[in-house]
Short mmCIF file of the C-alpha atoms (twelve columns), coordinates in Angstrom:
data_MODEL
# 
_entry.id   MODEL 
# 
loop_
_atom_site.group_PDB 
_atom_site.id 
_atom_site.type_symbol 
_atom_site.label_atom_id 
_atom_site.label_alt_id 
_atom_site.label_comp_id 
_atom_site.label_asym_id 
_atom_site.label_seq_id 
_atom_site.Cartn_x 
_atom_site.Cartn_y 
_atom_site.Cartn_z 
_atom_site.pdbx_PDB_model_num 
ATOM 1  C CA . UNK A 1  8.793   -17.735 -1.566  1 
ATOM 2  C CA . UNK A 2  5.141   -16.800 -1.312  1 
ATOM 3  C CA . UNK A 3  4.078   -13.338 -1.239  1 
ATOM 4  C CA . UNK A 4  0.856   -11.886 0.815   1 
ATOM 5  C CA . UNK A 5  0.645   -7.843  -0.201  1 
ATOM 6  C CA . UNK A 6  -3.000  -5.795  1.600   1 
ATOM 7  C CA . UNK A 7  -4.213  -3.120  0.049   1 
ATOM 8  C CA . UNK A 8  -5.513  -0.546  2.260   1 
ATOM 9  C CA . UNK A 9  -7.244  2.615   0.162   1 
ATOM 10 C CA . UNK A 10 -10.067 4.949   1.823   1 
ATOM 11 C CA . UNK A 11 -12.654 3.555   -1.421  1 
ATOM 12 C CA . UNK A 12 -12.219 2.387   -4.554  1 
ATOM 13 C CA . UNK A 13 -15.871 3.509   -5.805  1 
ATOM 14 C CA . UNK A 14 -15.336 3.903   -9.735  1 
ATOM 15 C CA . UNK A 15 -16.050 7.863   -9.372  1 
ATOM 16 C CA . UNK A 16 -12.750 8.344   -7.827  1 
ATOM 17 C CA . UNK A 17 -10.763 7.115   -10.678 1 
ATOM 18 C CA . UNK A 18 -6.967  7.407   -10.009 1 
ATOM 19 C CA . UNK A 19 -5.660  5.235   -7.074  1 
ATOM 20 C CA . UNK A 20 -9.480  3.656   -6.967  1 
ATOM 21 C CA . UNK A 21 -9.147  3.045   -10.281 1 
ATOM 22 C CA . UNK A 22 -5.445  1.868   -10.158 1 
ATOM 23 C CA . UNK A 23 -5.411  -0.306  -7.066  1 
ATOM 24 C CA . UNK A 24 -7.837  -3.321  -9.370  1 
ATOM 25 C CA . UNK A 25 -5.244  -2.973  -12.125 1 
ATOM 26 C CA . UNK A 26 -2.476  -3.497  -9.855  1 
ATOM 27 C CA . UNK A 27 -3.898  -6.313  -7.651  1 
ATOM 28 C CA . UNK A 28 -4.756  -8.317  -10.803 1 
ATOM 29 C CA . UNK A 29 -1.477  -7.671  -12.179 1 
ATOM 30 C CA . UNK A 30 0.040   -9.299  -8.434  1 
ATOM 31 C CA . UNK A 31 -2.204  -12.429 -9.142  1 
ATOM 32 C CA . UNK A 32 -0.827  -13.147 -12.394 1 
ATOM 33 C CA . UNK A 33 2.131   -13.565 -10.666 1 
ATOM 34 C CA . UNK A 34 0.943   -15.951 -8.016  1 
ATOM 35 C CA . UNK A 35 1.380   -12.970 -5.135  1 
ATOM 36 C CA . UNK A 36 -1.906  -13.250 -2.741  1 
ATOM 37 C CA . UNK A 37 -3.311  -9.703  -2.662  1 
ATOM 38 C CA . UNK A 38 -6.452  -8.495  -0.627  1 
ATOM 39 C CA . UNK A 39 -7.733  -4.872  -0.376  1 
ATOM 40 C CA . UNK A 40 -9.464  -3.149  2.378   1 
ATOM 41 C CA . UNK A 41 -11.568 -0.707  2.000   1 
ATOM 42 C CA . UNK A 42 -14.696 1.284   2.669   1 
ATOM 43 C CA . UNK A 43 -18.199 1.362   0.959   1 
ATOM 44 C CA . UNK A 44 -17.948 5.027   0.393   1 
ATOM 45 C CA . UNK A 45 -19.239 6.226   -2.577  1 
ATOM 46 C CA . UNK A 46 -19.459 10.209  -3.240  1 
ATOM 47 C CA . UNK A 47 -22.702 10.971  -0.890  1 
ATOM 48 C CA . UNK A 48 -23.865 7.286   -0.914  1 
ATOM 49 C CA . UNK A 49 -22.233 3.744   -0.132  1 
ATOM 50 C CA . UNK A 50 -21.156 1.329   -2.470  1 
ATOM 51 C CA . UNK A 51 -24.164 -1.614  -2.227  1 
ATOM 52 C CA . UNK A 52 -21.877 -4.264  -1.027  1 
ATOM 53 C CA . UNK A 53 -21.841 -6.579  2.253   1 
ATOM 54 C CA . UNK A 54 -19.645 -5.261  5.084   1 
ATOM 55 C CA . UNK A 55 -17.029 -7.030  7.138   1 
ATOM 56 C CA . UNK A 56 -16.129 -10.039 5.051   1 
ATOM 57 C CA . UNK A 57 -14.213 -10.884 1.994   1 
ATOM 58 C CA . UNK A 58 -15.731 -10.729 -0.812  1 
ATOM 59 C CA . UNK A 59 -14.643 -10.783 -4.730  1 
ATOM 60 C CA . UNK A 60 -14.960 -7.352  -6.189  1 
ATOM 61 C CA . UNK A 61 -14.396 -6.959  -9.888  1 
ATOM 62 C CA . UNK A 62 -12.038 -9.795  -9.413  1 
ATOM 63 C CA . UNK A 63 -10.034 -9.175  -6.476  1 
ATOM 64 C CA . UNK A 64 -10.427 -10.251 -2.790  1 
ATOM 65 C CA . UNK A 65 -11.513 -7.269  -1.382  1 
ATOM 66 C CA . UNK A 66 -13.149 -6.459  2.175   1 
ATOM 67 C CA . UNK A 67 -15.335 -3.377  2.855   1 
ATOM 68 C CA . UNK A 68 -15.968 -1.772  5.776   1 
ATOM 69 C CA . UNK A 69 -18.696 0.724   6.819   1 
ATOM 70 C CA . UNK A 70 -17.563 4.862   5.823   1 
ATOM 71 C CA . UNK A 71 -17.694 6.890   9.540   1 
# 
């Protein structure tokens, strides 16, 4: 059986640490397994944005990951 898990977080900008930090450990930990993972996200990042495109998937430090815009 083939697994498909999203990931939906509010950012996963490194300052956050905890769930931002855990939510990369656990999505490479899924692929090791053969279990399709994606995360969406925003580009939030403290008072700035992360610099990354918005709106498409894209691999972040590994992982499938799609960004949208912080409102």
């Amino acid at each position: 059986m083939k697994c498909n898990v999203l990931h939906v977080i509010p950012s996963i900008a490194p300052r956050y640490g905890g769930p931002s930090h855990a939510i990369i450990e656990i999505c490479a930990n899924l692929l090791t397994y053969g279990i399709t993972t994606v995360i969406a996200t925003t580009n939030a990042d403290g008072n700035n944005v992360l610099p990354v495109p918005l709106g498409k998937c894209l691999i972040y430090e590994n992982i499938p990951t799609i960004f949208f815009n912080r409102d």
